Every structure is written in C-alpha cells, then in structure tokens.
mmCIF file of C-alpha atoms in Angstrom:
data_model
loop_
_atom_site.group_PDB
_atom_site.id
_atom_site.type_symbol
_atom_site.label_atom_id
_atom_site.label_comp_id
_atom_site.label_asym_id
_atom_site.label_seq_id
_atom_site.Cartn_x
_atom_site.Cartn_y
_atom_site.Cartn_z
ATOM 1 C CA MET A 1348 3.264 3.876 -24.691
ATOM 2 C CA VAL A 1349 1.745 1.233 -22.443
ATOM 3 C CA GLU A 1350 -0.982 2.265 -19.979
ATOM 4 C CA ILE A 1351 0.610 3.143 -16.656
ATOM 5 C CA LYS A 1352 -2.255 1.792 -14.572
ATOM 6 C CA ASN A 1353 -2.956 -1.932 -14.785
ATOM 7 C CA PRO A 1354 -6.679 -2.677 -14.192
ATOM 8 C CA LEU A 1355 -5.934 -6.351 -13.541
ATOM 9 C CA TYR A 1356 -4.966 -5.480 -9.972
ATOM 10 C CA ASN A 1357 -7.871 -3.188 -9.061
ATOM 11 C CA ALA A 1358 -9.736 -5.873 -7.132
ATOM 12 C CA VAL A 1359 -6.899 -7.572 -5.214
ATOM 13 C CA ALA A 1360 -5.717 -6.818 -1.676
ATOM 14 C CA PRO A 1361 -3.645 -3.658 -1.105
ATOM 15 C CA SER A 1362 -0.657 -5.777 -0.091
ATOM 16 C CA THR A 1363 -0.863 -7.575 -3.453
ATOM 17 C CA GLN A 1364 -1.281 -4.305 -5.311
ATOM 18 C CA SER A 1365 1.829 -2.821 -3.742
ATOM 19 C CA ILE A 1366 3.939 -5.745 -4.945
ATOM 20 C CA HIS A 1367 2.447 -6.569 -8.354
ATOM 21 C CA ALA A 1368 0.636 -3.499 -9.749
ATOM 22 C CA ASP A 1369 3.641 -2.562 -11.908
ATOM 23 C CA SER A 1370 4.368 -6.103 -13.144
ATOM 24 C CA HIS A 1371 3.103 -5.314 -16.677
ATOM 25 C CA LEU A 1372 6.011 -2.860 -17.002
ATOM 26 C CA ARG A 1373 8.701 -5.442 -16.276
ATOM 27 C CA VAL A 1374 11.231 -5.706 -19.114
ATOM 28 C CA THR A 1375 14.231 -7.378 -17.501
ATOM 29 C CA SER A 1376 14.452 -10.595 -15.477
ATOM 30 C CA ASP A 1377 15.312 -8.727 -12.267
ATOM 31 C CA VAL A 1378 12.995 -9.715 -9.419
ATOM 32 C CA THR A 1379 13.561 -6.353 -7.764
ATOM 33 C CA ALA A 1380 13.158 -3.373 -10.093
ATOM 34 C CA PRO A 1381 16.602 -2.103 -11.181
ATOM 35 C CA ILE A 1382 17.722 1.428 -10.348
ATOM 36 C CA THR A 1383 17.715 3.570 -13.481
ATOM 37 C CA VAL A 1384 20.364 6.288 -13.286
ATOM 38 C CA SER A 1385 20.643 7.299 -16.933
ATOM 39 C CA THR A 1386 19.407 10.764 -17.866
ATOM 40 C CA THR A 1387 19.056 9.911 -21.550
ATOM 41 C CA PHE A 1388 17.958 6.902 -23.602
ATOM 42 C CA GLU A 1389 19.038 5.657 -27.029
ATOM 43 C CA TYR A 1390 16.422 5.960 -29.761
ATOM 44 C CA ALA A 1391 15.042 2.850 -31.399
ATOM 45 C CA LYS A 1392 16.780 1.908 -34.664
ATOM 46 C CA THR A 1393 13.553 2.074 -36.646
ATOM 47 C CA SER A 1394 12.328 5.546 -35.621
ATOM 48 C CA VAL A 1395 12.920 8.180 -32.960
ATOM 49 C CA ASP A 1396 9.225 7.828 -32.035
ATOM 50 C CA ALA A 1397 9.293 4.044 -31.686
ATOM 51 C CA CYS A 1398 9.344 2.165 -28.368
ATOM 52 C CA ASN A 1399 12.907 1.657 -27.142
ATOM 53 C CA TYR A 1400 12.377 -0.042 -23.781
ATOM 54 C CA GLY A 1401 10.702 -3.375 -24.282
ATOM 55 C CA PRO A 1402 7.822 -3.774 -26.761
ATOM 56 C CA ASP A 1403 5.591 -0.963 -25.503
ATOM 57 C CA GLN A 1404 7.606 1.649 -23.556
ATOM 58 C CA ARG A 1405 9.531 4.674 -24.795
ATOM 59 C CA TYR A 1406 11.925 6.923 -22.880
ATOM 60 C CA VAL A 1407 13.969 9.827 -24.202
ATOM 61 C CA TYR A 1408 15.082 12.102 -21.337
ATOM 62 C CA SER A 1409 14.722 11.581 -17.613
ATOM 63 C CA ARG A 1410 12.979 14.923 -17.012
ATOM 64 C CA GLU A 1411 10.111 13.501 -19.044
ATOM 65 C CA GLY A 1412 10.103 10.029 -17.559
ATOM 66 C CA THR A 1413 12.116 6.945 -16.598
ATOM 67 C CA PRO A 1414 11.280 3.250 -16.204
ATOM 68 C CA VAL A 1415 11.367 3.407 -12.401
ATOM 69 C CA LEU A 1416 9.178 6.545 -12.314
ATOM 70 C CA THR A 1417 6.609 4.772 -14.479
ATOM 71 C CA LYS A 1418 6.695 1.763 -12.162
ATOM 72 C CA VAL A 1419 6.171 3.807 -9.020
ATOM 73 C CA GLU A 1420 3.311 5.772 -10.596
ATOM 74 C CA ALA A 1421 1.672 2.532 -11.726
ATOM 75 C CA THR A 1422 1.851 1.120 -8.214
ATOM 76 C CA LEU A 1423 0.555 4.308 -6.601
ATOM 77 C CA SER A 1424 -2.250 4.669 -9.131
ATOM 78 C CA THR A 1425 -3.609 1.251 -8.248
ATOM 79 C CA LEU A 1426 -3.105 1.645 -4.500
ATOM 80 C CA CYS A 1427 -4.766 5.077 -4.419
ATOM 81 C CA GLU A 1428 -7.628 4.194 -6.777
ATOM 82 C CA GLY A 1429 -6.793 6.954 -9.253
ATOM 83 C CA HIS A 1430 -4.006 8.221 -11.473
ATOM 84 C CA ALA A 1431 -0.849 9.194 -9.595
ATOM 85 C CA VAL A 1432 1.753 11.792 -10.551
ATOM 86 C CA VAL A 1433 5.002 11.883 -8.540
ATOM 87 C CA TYR A 1434 6.898 15.062 -7.605
ATOM 88 C CA GLY A 1435 10.114 15.957 -5.825
ATOM 89 C CA SER A 1436 8.353 16.718 -2.508
ATOM 90 C CA GLY A 1437 4.918 16.973 -0.952
ATOM 91 C CA LEU A 1438 4.954 20.770 -1.073
ATOM 92 C CA THR A 1439 5.956 20.705 -4.746
ATOM 93 C CA ALA A 1440 2.921 18.510 -5.394
ATOM 94 C CA ALA A 1441 0.697 20.924 -3.442
ATOM 95 C CA TYR A 1442 1.973 23.868 -5.474
ATOM 96 C CA ALA A 1443 1.341 21.946 -8.699
ATOM 97 C CA VAL A 1444 -2.313 21.505 -7.694
ATOM 98 C CA LEU A 1445 -2.696 25.258 -7.219
ATOM 99 C CA ILE A 1446 -0.950 26.117 -10.484
ATOM 100 C CA GLU A 1447 -3.051 23.623 -12.433
ATOM 101 C CA HIS A 1448 -6.446 24.728 -11.064
ATOM 102 C CA ARG A 1449 -5.737 28.445 -10.477
ATOM 103 C CA PRO A 1450 -8.236 28.970 -7.622
ATOM 104 C CA LYS A 1451 -9.278 32.529 -6.808
ATOM 105 C CA LYS A 1452 -10.726 31.765 -3.380
ATOM 106 C CA ILE A 1453 -9.470 28.897 -1.216
ATOM 107 C CA ALA A 1454 -11.101 27.473 1.921
ATOM 108 C CA LEU A 1455 -8.320 26.190 4.164
ATOM 109 C CA GLY A 1456 -8.488 24.777 7.670
ATOM 110 C CA ASP A 1457 -6.040 23.311 10.183
ATOM 111 C CA CYS A 1458 -3.087 21.934 8.267
ATOM 112 C CA TYR A 1459 0.660 21.517 8.062
ATOM 113 C CA PHE A 1460 2.210 24.987 8.170
ATOM 114 C CA GLY A 1461 4.114 24.276 4.948
ATOM 115 C CA ILE A 1462 0.826 24.205 3.020
ATOM 116 C CA ARG A 1463 0.044 27.713 4.211
ATOM 117 C CA GLU A 1464 3.475 28.830 3.019
ATOM 118 C CA VAL A 1465 2.833 27.259 -0.389
ATOM 119 C CA VAL A 1466 -0.469 29.146 -0.608
ATOM 120 C CA LYS A 1467 1.415 32.374 0.173
ATOM 121 C CA GLN A 1468 3.819 31.656 -2.679
ATOM 122 C CA TYR A 1469 0.846 31.074 -4.963
ATOM 123 C CA GLN A 1470 -0.666 34.394 -3.846
ATOM 124 C CA ARG A 1471 2.541 36.129 -4.911
ATOM 125 C CA LEU A 1472 2.120 34.644 -8.366
ATOM 126 C CA VAL A 1473 -1.619 35.275 -8.595
ATOM 127 C CA PRO A 1474 -2.457 38.526 -6.730
ATOM 128 C CA GLY A 1475 -5.911 38.848 -5.254
ATOM 129 C CA VAL A 1476 -6.347 35.229 -4.220
ATOM 130 C CA GLN A 1477 -8.456 35.029 -1.062
ATOM 131 C CA VAL A 1478 -8.077 32.463 1.712
ATOM 132 C CA VAL A 1479 -10.966 31.791 4.081
ATOM 133 C CA GLY A 1480 -11.501 29.316 6.892
ATOM 134 C CA LEU A 1481 -12.719 25.803 6.298
ATOM 135 C CA GLU A 1482 -15.914 26.461 8.255
ATOM 136 C CA CYS A 1483 -16.709 29.775 6.549
ATOM 137 C CA SER A 1484 -19.292 30.275 3.826
ATOM 138 C CA TYR A 1485 -18.182 28.729 0.538
ATOM 139 C CA GLU A 1486 -19.657 31.530 -1.543
ATOM 140 C CA LYS A 1487 -17.331 32.092 -4.523
ATOM 141 C CA VAL A 1488 -14.913 29.481 -3.128
ATOM 142 C CA ASP A 1489 -13.486 27.415 -5.979
ATOM 143 C CA MET A 1490 -11.116 25.162 -4.008
ATOM 144 C CA VAL A 1491 -11.547 23.545 -0.594
ATOM 145 C CA TRP A 1492 -8.277 22.204 0.837
ATOM 146 C CA LEU A 1493 -8.907 19.643 3.558
ATOM 147 C CA GLU A 1494 -6.238 17.895 5.607
ATOM 148 C CA SER A 1495 -7.447 14.648 7.147
ATOM 149 C CA PRO A 1496 -5.974 13.335 9.352
ATOM 150 C CA ILE A 1497 -4.759 16.674 10.677
ATOM 151 C CA ASN A 1498 -1.110 17.371 11.354
ATOM 152 C CA PRO A 1499 -0.125 17.374 14.244
ATOM 153 C CA THR A 1500 -3.074 15.926 16.197
ATOM 154 C CA GLY A 1501 -3.926 12.910 14.040
ATOM 155 C CA GLU A 1502 -7.624 13.765 14.314
ATOM 156 C CA VAL A 1503 -9.854 13.275 11.271
ATOM 157 C CA LYS A 1504 -12.463 15.329 9.441
ATOM 158 C CA ASP A 1505 -15.651 14.143 7.739
ATOM 159 C CA ILE A 1506 -14.508 14.147 4.101
ATOM 160 C CA GLY A 1507 -17.998 13.356 2.831
ATOM 161 C CA SER A 1508 -19.590 16.381 4.463
ATOM 162 C CA TYR A 1509 -16.943 18.744 3.072
ATOM 163 C CA ALA A 1510 -17.337 17.173 -0.367
ATOM 164 C CA LEU A 1511 -21.070 17.931 -0.299
ATOM 165 C CA ARG A 1512 -20.473 21.542 0.750
ATOM 166 C CA ALA A 1513 -17.698 22.076 -1.783
ATOM 167 C CA HIS A 1514 -19.600 20.603 -4.711
ATOM 168 C CA ALA A 1515 -22.763 22.517 -3.817
ATOM 169 C CA ALA A 1516 -20.705 25.703 -4.128
ATOM 170 C CA GLY A 1517 -19.138 24.604 -7.410
ATOM 171 C CA ALA A 1518 -15.721 24.082 -5.779
ATOM 172 C CA ILE A 1519 -13.320 21.157 -5.979
ATOM 173 C CA LEU A 1520 -12.244 19.295 -2.858
ATOM 174 C CA VAL A 1521 -8.550 18.554 -2.397
ATOM 175 C CA VAL A 1522 -7.751 16.121 0.417
ATOM 176 C CA ASP A 1523 -4.274 15.863 1.902
ATOM 177 C CA ALA A 1524 -4.289 12.298 3.229
ATOM 178 C CA THR A 1525 -0.585 12.090 4.068
ATOM 179 C CA LEU A 1526 -1.212 10.813 7.596
ATOM 180 C CA ALA A 1527 -3.518 7.992 6.453
ATOM 181 C CA PRO A 1528 -2.313 6.366 3.223
ATOM 182 C CA PRO A 1529 -3.971 3.254 1.802
ATOM 183 C CA PRO A 1530 -5.256 1.006 3.250
ATOM 184 C CA LEU A 1531 -6.241 3.422 6.048
ATOM 185 C CA SER A 1532 -8.139 5.858 3.844
ATOM 186 C CA TYR A 1533 -9.444 6.244 0.295
ATOM 187 C CA PRO A 1534 -10.714 9.854 0.023
ATOM 188 C CA PHE A 1535 -12.171 9.401 -3.475
ATOM 189 C CA ARG A 1536 -14.776 7.106 -1.907
ATOM 190 C CA GLN A 1537 -16.000 10.019 0.241
ATOM 191 C CA GLY A 1538 -16.151 12.489 -2.653
ATOM 192 C CA ALA A 1539 -12.677 14.026 -2.928
ATOM 193 C CA ASP A 1540 -11.749 15.372 -6.357
ATOM 194 C CA ILE A 1541 -7.968 15.345 -5.863
ATOM 195 C CA VAL A 1542 -5.824 13.558 -3.272
ATOM 196 C CA VAL A 1543 -2.316 14.610 -2.314
ATOM 197 C CA HIS A 1544 0.314 12.879 -0.199
ATOM 198 C CA SER A 1545 3.732 13.743 1.048
ATOM 199 C CA ALA A 1546 5.317 10.432 0.057
ATOM 200 C CA THR A 1547 8.297 11.393 2.208
ATOM 201 C CA LYS A 1548 6.229 10.164 5.138
ATOM 202 C CA TYR A 1549 4.436 6.801 5.291
ATOM 203 C CA MET A 1550 4.734 5.848 1.644
ATOM 204 C CA GLY A 1551 8.502 6.337 1.817
ATOM 205 C CA GLY A 1552 8.471 5.002 5.340
ATOM 206 C CA HIS A 1553 12.228 4.917 6.006
ATOM 207 C CA SER A 1554 13.154 8.602 6.433
ATOM 208 C CA ASP A 1555 15.455 8.444 3.418
ATOM 209 C CA LEU A 1556 13.627 10.107 0.514
ATOM 210 C CA LEU A 1557 11.682 13.213 -0.480
ATOM 211 C CA ALA A 1558 8.660 12.846 -2.776
ATOM 212 C CA GLY A 1559 5.099 14.068 -3.223
ATOM 213 C CA ILE A 1560 2.069 12.680 -5.039
ATOM 214 C CA ILE A 1561 -1.024 14.069 -6.715
ATOM 215 C CA VAL A 1562 -3.750 11.529 -7.424
ATOM 216 C CA THR A 1563 -6.467 12.496 -9.903
ATOM 217 C CA LYS A 1564 -9.640 10.749 -10.967
ATOM 218 C CA SER A 1565 -8.893 10.872 -14.691
ATOM 219 C CA ALA A 1566 -5.924 9.780 -16.780
ATOM 220 C CA LYS A 1567 -6.270 12.968 -18.863
ATOM 221 C CA SER A 1568 -5.770 15.202 -15.814
ATOM 222 C CA ALA A 1569 -2.732 13.168 -14.807
ATOM 223 C CA GLU A 1570 -1.198 13.577 -18.275
ATOM 224 C CA THR A 1571 -1.719 17.343 -18.113
ATOM 225 C CA LEU A 1572 0.108 17.419 -14.782
ATOM 226 C CA ARG A 1573 2.914 15.244 -16.160
ATOM 227 C CA HIS A 1574 3.425 17.608 -19.089
ATOM 228 C CA ALA A 1575 3.761 20.598 -16.747
ATOM 229 C CA ARG A 1576 6.112 18.572 -14.547
ATOM 230 C CA TYR A 1577 8.245 17.772 -17.600
ATOM 231 C CA ILE A 1578 8.495 21.446 -18.548
ATOM 232 C CA LEU A 1579 9.336 22.580 -15.004
ATOM 233 C CA GLY A 1580 11.518 19.628 -14.028
ATOM 234 C CA THR A 1581 9.693 19.000 -10.733
ATOM 235 C CA SER A 1582 9.756 15.198 -10.767
ATOM 236 C CA ALA A 1583 11.446 13.098 -8.103
ATOM 237 C CA GLY A 1584 14.900 11.838 -9.024
ATOM 238 C CA ASN A 1585 15.727 8.313 -10.142
ATOM 239 C CA LEU A 1586 17.086 7.155 -6.796
ATOM 240 C CA GLU A 1587 14.166 8.664 -4.879
ATOM 241 C CA CYS A 1588 11.704 6.908 -7.184
ATOM 242 C CA TRP A 1589 13.475 3.599 -6.677
ATOM 243 C CA LEU A 1590 13.520 4.061 -2.886
ATOM 244 C CA LEU A 1591 9.821 4.904 -2.969
ATOM 245 C CA LEU A 1592 9.012 1.831 -5.053
ATOM 246 C CA ARG A 1593 10.994 -0.326 -2.616
ATOM 247 C CA SER A 1594 9.042 1.183 0.290
ATOM 248 C CA LEU A 1595 5.634 0.700 -1.287
ATOM 249 C CA ARG A 1596 6.226 -3.064 -1.366
ATOM 250 C CA THR A 1597 5.825 -3.115 2.437
ATOM 251 C CA LEU A 1598 3.421 -0.194 2.895
ATOM 252 C CA THR A 1599 0.418 -2.230 3.981
ATOM 253 C CA VAL A 1600 2.159 -4.305 6.637
ATOM 254 C CA ARG A 1601 4.019 -1.264 7.949
ATOM 255 C CA ILE A 1602 1.051 1.077 8.214
ATOM 256 C CA ARG A 1603 -1.236 -1.525 9.764
ATOM 257 C CA GLN A 1604 1.221 -2.324 12.545
ATOM 258 C CA GLN A 1605 1.991 1.349 13.146
ATOM 259 C CA SER A 1606 -1.725 2.141 13.271
ATOM 260 C CA GLN A 1607 -2.457 -0.605 15.788
ATOM 261 C CA THR A 1608 0.472 0.296 18.008
ATOM 262 C CA ALA A 1609 -0.351 4.013 17.918
ATOM 263 C CA SER A 1610 -3.945 3.433 18.993
ATOM 264 C CA ARG A 1611 -2.726 1.324 21.919
ATOM 265 C CA ILE A 1612 -0.159 3.933 22.975
ATOM 266 C CA VAL A 1613 -2.812 6.664 22.758
ATOM 267 C CA ALA A 1614 -5.179 4.609 24.940
ATOM 268 C CA LEU A 1615 -2.355 4.018 27.424
ATOM 269 C CA LEU A 1616 -1.433 7.707 27.740
ATOM 270 C CA GLU A 1617 -5.056 8.830 27.885
ATOM 271 C CA GLY A 1618 -5.538 6.232 30.624
ATOM 272 C CA HIS A 1619 -2.612 7.688 32.560
ATOM 273 C CA ARG A 1620 -4.109 11.172 32.233
ATOM 274 C CA ARG A 1621 -7.555 10.108 33.399
ATOM 275 C CA SER A 1622 -6.245 7.980 36.256
ATOM 276 C CA ALA A 1623 -4.519 11.051 37.703
ATOM 277 C CA ILE A 1624 -7.799 13.001 37.972
ATOM 278 C CA HIS A 1625 -9.541 13.191 41.364
ATOM 279 C CA SER A 1626 -13.277 12.486 41.295
ATOM 280 C CA ALA A 1627 -16.032 11.337 43.620
ATOM 281 C CA CYS A 1628 -15.409 7.790 42.432
ATOM 282 C CA HIS A 1629 -11.639 7.780 42.199
ATOM 283 C CA THR A 1630 -8.695 8.888 44.266
ATOM 284 C CA PRO A 1631 -5.456 8.536 42.316
ATOM 285 C CA THR A 1632 -2.617 6.533 43.785
ATOM 286 C CA ALA A 1633 0.825 8.107 44.096
ATOM 287 C CA HIS A 1634 2.003 6.064 41.099
ATOM 288 C CA GLU A 1635 -0.965 7.197 38.974
ATOM 289 C CA LEU A 1636 -0.236 10.813 39.831
ATOM 290 C CA LYS A 1637 3.417 10.397 38.859
ATOM 291 C CA LEU A 1638 2.461 8.968 35.455
ATOM 292 C CA GLY A 1639 -0.444 11.167 34.465
ATOM 293 C CA SER A 1640 -0.740 14.372 36.462
ATOM 294 C CA ARG A 1641 1.317 16.467 34.060
ATOM 295 C CA ILE A 1642 -0.450 15.321 30.885
ATOM 296 C CA ALA A 1643 -2.959 17.984 29.843
ATOM 297 C CA SER A 1644 -4.534 16.163 26.893
ATOM 298 C CA VAL A 1645 -4.042 13.488 24.253
ATOM 299 C CA SER A 1646 -5.404 13.881 20.705
ATOM 300 C CA HIS A 1647 -5.925 11.168 18.082
ATOM 301 C CA ALA A 1648 -8.641 9.886 15.776
ATOM 302 C CA SER A 1649 -9.218 6.854 18.022
ATOM 303 C CA LEU A 1650 -10.297 9.183 20.828
ATOM 304 C CA GLN A 1651 -12.881 10.842 18.573
ATOM 305 C CA LEU A 1652 -14.925 7.652 18.326
ATOM 306 C CA CYS A 1653 -16.914 8.461 21.464
ATOM 307 C CA ALA A 1654 -17.466 12.110 20.526
ATOM 308 C CA THR A 1655 -20.747 13.425 19.143
ATOM 309 C CA ASN A 1656 -21.066 13.937 15.367
ATOM 310 C CA CYS A 1657 -18.220 11.497 14.703
ATOM 311 C CA SER A 1658 -20.177 8.510 13.426
ATOM 312 C CA PHE A 1659 -18.464 8.959 10.043
ATOM 313 C CA ILE A 1660 -15.090 7.809 11.378
ATOM 314 C CA GLU A 1661 -15.573 4.053 11.269
ATOM 315 C CA ASN A 1662 -16.912 4.219 7.716
ATOM 316 C CA GLN A 1663 -14.115 6.520 6.577
ATOM 317 C CA HIS A 1664 -11.372 4.550 8.353
ATOM 318 C CA PRO A 1665 -12.489 0.908 8.627
ATOM 319 C CA GLU A 1666 -8.882 -0.355 8.640
ATOM 320 C CA GLY A 1667 -7.729 1.864 11.509
ATOM 321 C CA PHE A 1668 -6.251 5.298 12.045
ATOM 322 C CA GLY A 1669 -3.020 7.109 11.324
ATOM 323 C CA ALA A 1670 -0.024 6.540 13.576
ATOM 324 C CA VAL A 1671 0.473 10.203 14.522
ATOM 325 C CA PHE A 1672 -0.960 11.714 17.692
ATOM 326 C CA ALA A 1673 -0.426 14.788 19.852
ATOM 327 C CA ILE A 1674 0.146 14.977 23.577
ATOM 328 C CA ARG A 1675 -0.012 18.240 25.516
ATOM 329 C CA PHE A 1676 1.614 18.868 28.862
ATOM 330 C CA LYS A 1677 0.984 21.469 31.550
ATOM 331 C CA CYS A 1678 3.873 23.683 30.423
ATOM 332 C CA LYS A 1679 6.488 24.089 27.691
ATOM 333 C CA ASP A 1680 9.434 22.946 29.825
ATOM 334 C CA THR A 1681 7.619 19.728 30.676
ATOM 335 C CA ALA A 1682 7.015 18.991 27.004
ATOM 336 C CA LEU A 1683 10.667 19.595 26.138
ATOM 337 C CA PHE A 1684 11.862 17.398 29.021
ATOM 338 C CA VAL A 1685 9.760 14.506 27.708
ATOM 339 C CA ALA A 1686 10.945 15.015 24.118
ATOM 340 C CA ARG A 1687 14.586 14.982 25.199
ATOM 341 C CA HIS A 1688 14.350 11.997 27.540
ATOM 342 C CA LEU A 1689 12.313 9.447 25.577
ATOM 343 C CA GLY A 1690 14.769 6.686 24.706
ATOM 344 C CA LEU A 1691 13.114 4.858 21.787
ATOM 345 C CA HIS A 1692 11.573 7.990 20.266
ATOM 346 C CA ARG A 1693 14.079 10.076 18.326
ATOM 347 C CA PHE A 1694 13.703 13.824 18.997
ATOM 348 C CA ALA A 1695 13.416 14.948 15.385
ATOM 349 C CA THR A 1696 10.933 16.387 12.939
ATOM 350 C CA SER A 1697 9.031 14.513 10.217
ATOM 351 C CA LEU A 1698 6.894 11.410 10.630
ATOM 352 C CA GLY A 1699 5.918 8.111 9.060
ATOM 353 C CA GLY A 1700 9.243 6.298 9.310
ATOM 354 C CA VAL A 1701 9.930 2.882 10.793
ATOM 355 C CA GLU A 1702 11.412 4.596 13.849
ATOM 356 C CA SER A 1703 9.254 6.418 16.398
ATOM 357 C CA LEU A 1704 9.768 10.183 16.422
ATOM 358 C CA VAL A 1705 8.739 12.955 18.791
ATOM 359 C CA ASP A 1706 8.699 16.570 17.637
ATOM 360 C CA TRP A 1707 8.209 19.876 19.422
ATOM 361 C CA ARG A 1708 6.246 21.643 16.694
ATOM 362 C CA HIS A 1709 6.654 25.103 18.219
ATOM 363 C CA GLY A 1710 10.306 24.944 17.238
ATOM 364 C CA TRP A 1711 9.297 24.933 13.558
ATOM 365 C CA ASP A 1712 6.005 26.796 13.676
ATOM 366 C CA ALA A 1713 5.692 29.776 16.008
ATOM 367 C CA THR A 1714 1.897 29.464 15.903
ATOM 368 C CA ALA A 1715 1.995 25.911 17.300
ATOM 369 C CA ASP A 1716 1.155 25.224 20.937
ATOM 370 C CA PRO A 1717 4.475 25.208 22.870
ATOM 371 C CA THR A 1718 3.121 22.565 25.256
ATOM 372 C CA LEU A 1719 2.370 20.119 22.424
ATOM 373 C CA LEU A 1720 4.475 17.212 21.213
ATOM 374 C CA ARG A 1721 3.705 15.411 17.970
ATOM 375 C CA VAL A 1722 4.412 11.700 18.165
ATOM 376 C CA SER A 1723 4.914 9.459 15.144
ATOM 377 C CA VAL A 1724 4.736 5.807 16.154
ATOM 378 C CA GLY A 1725 7.129 3.474 14.356
ATOM 379 C CA LEU A 1726 7.525 -0.276 14.151
ATOM 380 C CA GLU A 1727 8.983 -0.891 17.590
ATOM 381 C CA GLY A 1728 7.152 -3.288 19.886
ATOM 382 C CA PHE A 1729 4.238 -1.910 21.887
ATOM 383 C CA ASP A 1730 5.617 -3.133 25.222
ATOM 384 C CA ASP A 1731 8.944 -1.426 24.575
ATOM 385 C CA LEU A 1732 7.333 1.884 23.628
ATOM 386 C CA ALA A 1733 4.983 1.711 26.611
ATOM 387 C CA ARG A 1734 7.951 1.116 28.905
ATOM 388 C CA ASP A 1735 9.767 4.055 27.322
ATOM 389 C CA TRP A 1736 6.829 6.347 28.063
ATOM 390 C CA ALA A 1737 6.461 5.086 31.645
ATOM 391 C CA GLN A 1738 10.156 5.566 32.400
ATOM 392 C CA THR A 1739 10.131 9.060 30.924
ATOM 393 C CA LEU A 1740 6.981 10.160 32.744
ATOM 394 C CA LEU A 1741 8.384 8.872 36.043
ATOM 395 C CA ALA A 1742 11.677 10.658 35.340
ATOM 396 C CA LEU A 1743 9.689 13.816 34.620
ATOM 397 C CA ASN A 1744 7.965 13.543 37.976
ATOM 398 C CA ASP A 1745 11.304 13.145 39.795
ATOM 399 C CA HIS A 1746 12.701 16.117 37.864
ATOM 400 C CA MET A 1747 9.744 18.355 38.735
ATOM 401 C CA VAL A 1748 9.892 17.384 42.412
ATOM 402 C CA ALA A 1749 13.602 18.153 42.488
ATOM 403 C CA GLN A 1750 13.027 21.503 40.762
ATOM 404 C CA ALA A 1751 10.366 22.442 43.304
ATOM 405 C CA LYS A 1752 12.870 21.994 46.111
ATOM 406 C CA ILE A 1753 15.397 24.411 44.617
#
C-alpha cells in the first residue's frame, strides 16, 4: 500500500498542501476527487492481497478504508505536520486517544464540556481513573489534556510550558487545537505529543459534516489507531470524508479571513465597552453609553497580547488567532436579547462554519456563565457584521429603557 503522507509537499505553503498533498493517490482523471460510496471492493485478479485500486492501493471493505478516506488523511497529515487518523466525530477521536493510552491520572483544565463527558465514559470503563486540574501537581499524572484555544472564550494557553511540565512528570501532552487549525497553530512545534481536532468545525467549515481527527507524531502510532478504528467501526462515512476533503481545499483562505475579521470585531466590541466607562479623562457620550454600557467583558486571544506572562502568544500564533470569542453582558436576559436579535449571526450552537453563529452556552452546559455568549465569526464582511452588532446593541438599549418604564 502506498504511503499515505507525501513528503514532497512538506515544505510548500499550507494553501498548496491543502490542494495537492493527496495528488500521489490520484487514480482517475477527475480533477475533483470522486465520491466513493461502495462498501466493498473487488479483489485483484492475480491475488486477494494484490493492489486493486491503481498500481499501489488496495481496498477491501469500507470499515477498513476507502480511497476518499485515504485522500483526506493524506491531506490532513501534511497540513498538521504529523500522521492523521479520521473518526466519525471529535468526541469519538477524543475517546480513541484515551482508549489507546489508558491514562490512570489525567490533568484537565478549561475545555469543551463534551470532553469532560467523554472522560466520564472512560472512567466507567476503567474504574479508579483520577482527574485533576491543569494547574495542579503533575505527580503520577500520565496524560495532560490541554485545550488551546479554549472553548468558549477563544483565549490561548502556553503549549510549550505545559509540554515541559508534562514531560518532566513522564506524562504525554494532548492538545485540542480545534479552534485554531493550520495555519493558525502547529502544536507539535511547541512540544505536544498528540493533537486532536473536531473537524466538524473549521476543517469542515460548512456546518454540514461530523468528523474528528487524531494527529500523531509517528506513522506506527497512526496505524495502531487505524486498526482499532477498523475493529470498532468508528471511521467517518464516505460522504463525510468527501465533504471534509472538499472543505480542506479552502481551509487556509477561510481561516485567515475569519481570523482577521474576528480580531477586528473583538477590538470593536472591546472599544465599545471601554468607551462607556467613566474616568477622570473620559466622559462617555450618550451614544457610547448606548453601545457599550451593558457589555461586561470581551474575551479573545488578541486581547491577551497586552497581558503579563503572554509573550508566548505571537510565537505560538504568528498567523493570527482563532475566530471564536466570548462576550459577557450584565445579566442573562441581556445576553439572550442580543443572541435573538443579531441579524447576520445565526442563533445556533457549533462554530467554525462560513456563517457567523452566536450561542448561549448555558443552554447546553449548566456550568457555563449565563451572561456569556460565544461568537463564531464567519466569512461575512467586517462592515456588515459591525453594523449588525451596532444595530443590536442600540436595540438592546431601547429595549432596556422601555422595560425600566414598565
């Protein structure tokens, strides 16, 4: 079987990688990879073990592998600077990491609530597994699970510092980099041992597929994971793999624009918040108060740049930051009013699609701050999104004034 990863494309631009990294697997004359829907493949005439798909590929049963799955893993392997294994969802990929490495003590910090639920399922399978905080002592810890950027705030952690702590304790570092796919972050460069992504998000990018990815440093580890996936049947389906491959072709241009727009929207909203604050040097105008007085805080990696102990950020994210941020309001009802009245931001869960989304996380996760909205910035124009926010914040002010009179 041909090597999945093609080293010829290791040194080219990410945008070139996403389009050409699977070209060595091309068998037909189709410019766009064809959708493979067959669950079974005819053996070669010479031998059941011989290649039956072009000169150097062999497929037998789709649970084991398909041409489009191989293509998408080849592309992801090159993009992510490792060896990628694709699963049916991000949480399935996370569970596969736990099953493969069988940790007895896990250090886990702020993260997507689904990861905590996966860990609970693992604890049911392996009784006695301990979970400690990310900032606790790593004594007897054998796996450190780090989410960076963090869902839902979009803030980032110093991967390098956690890698040093984990390795000093004899633990492996798993980094969930879902909110900052290539070219925004490359966690192996900072010392990660395993990288996971929910490909449903930015890598899929169109809110129309479910998939997850584990990226390992070695081809041998990837093959071990693929064998377990084959036995358990946890791979993504043929159509999902094709949709993911289609989406990866535009990943770089999508994520760069979303990143730039998100940072500008964050700066705009943080500016509104600050302009509404009275100080010895500034008295807010009536318009500034209408726009910003009900914003409690804005969180995003771009706002960490001026914070102390955050000098790592520019080195870790030289191409920009993820396109997810959090905005907190003074009360729950205010947050819900904004979520329901934004016109260009769909009020829905998930993130990473071409459309901007706003989500009230407390509706999914009872531990989430009820005043917080998670915002996923899409590919709409900055001016249009800025206008949407201004109109909604002004409508919120009018609504609150009217409510006060009742």
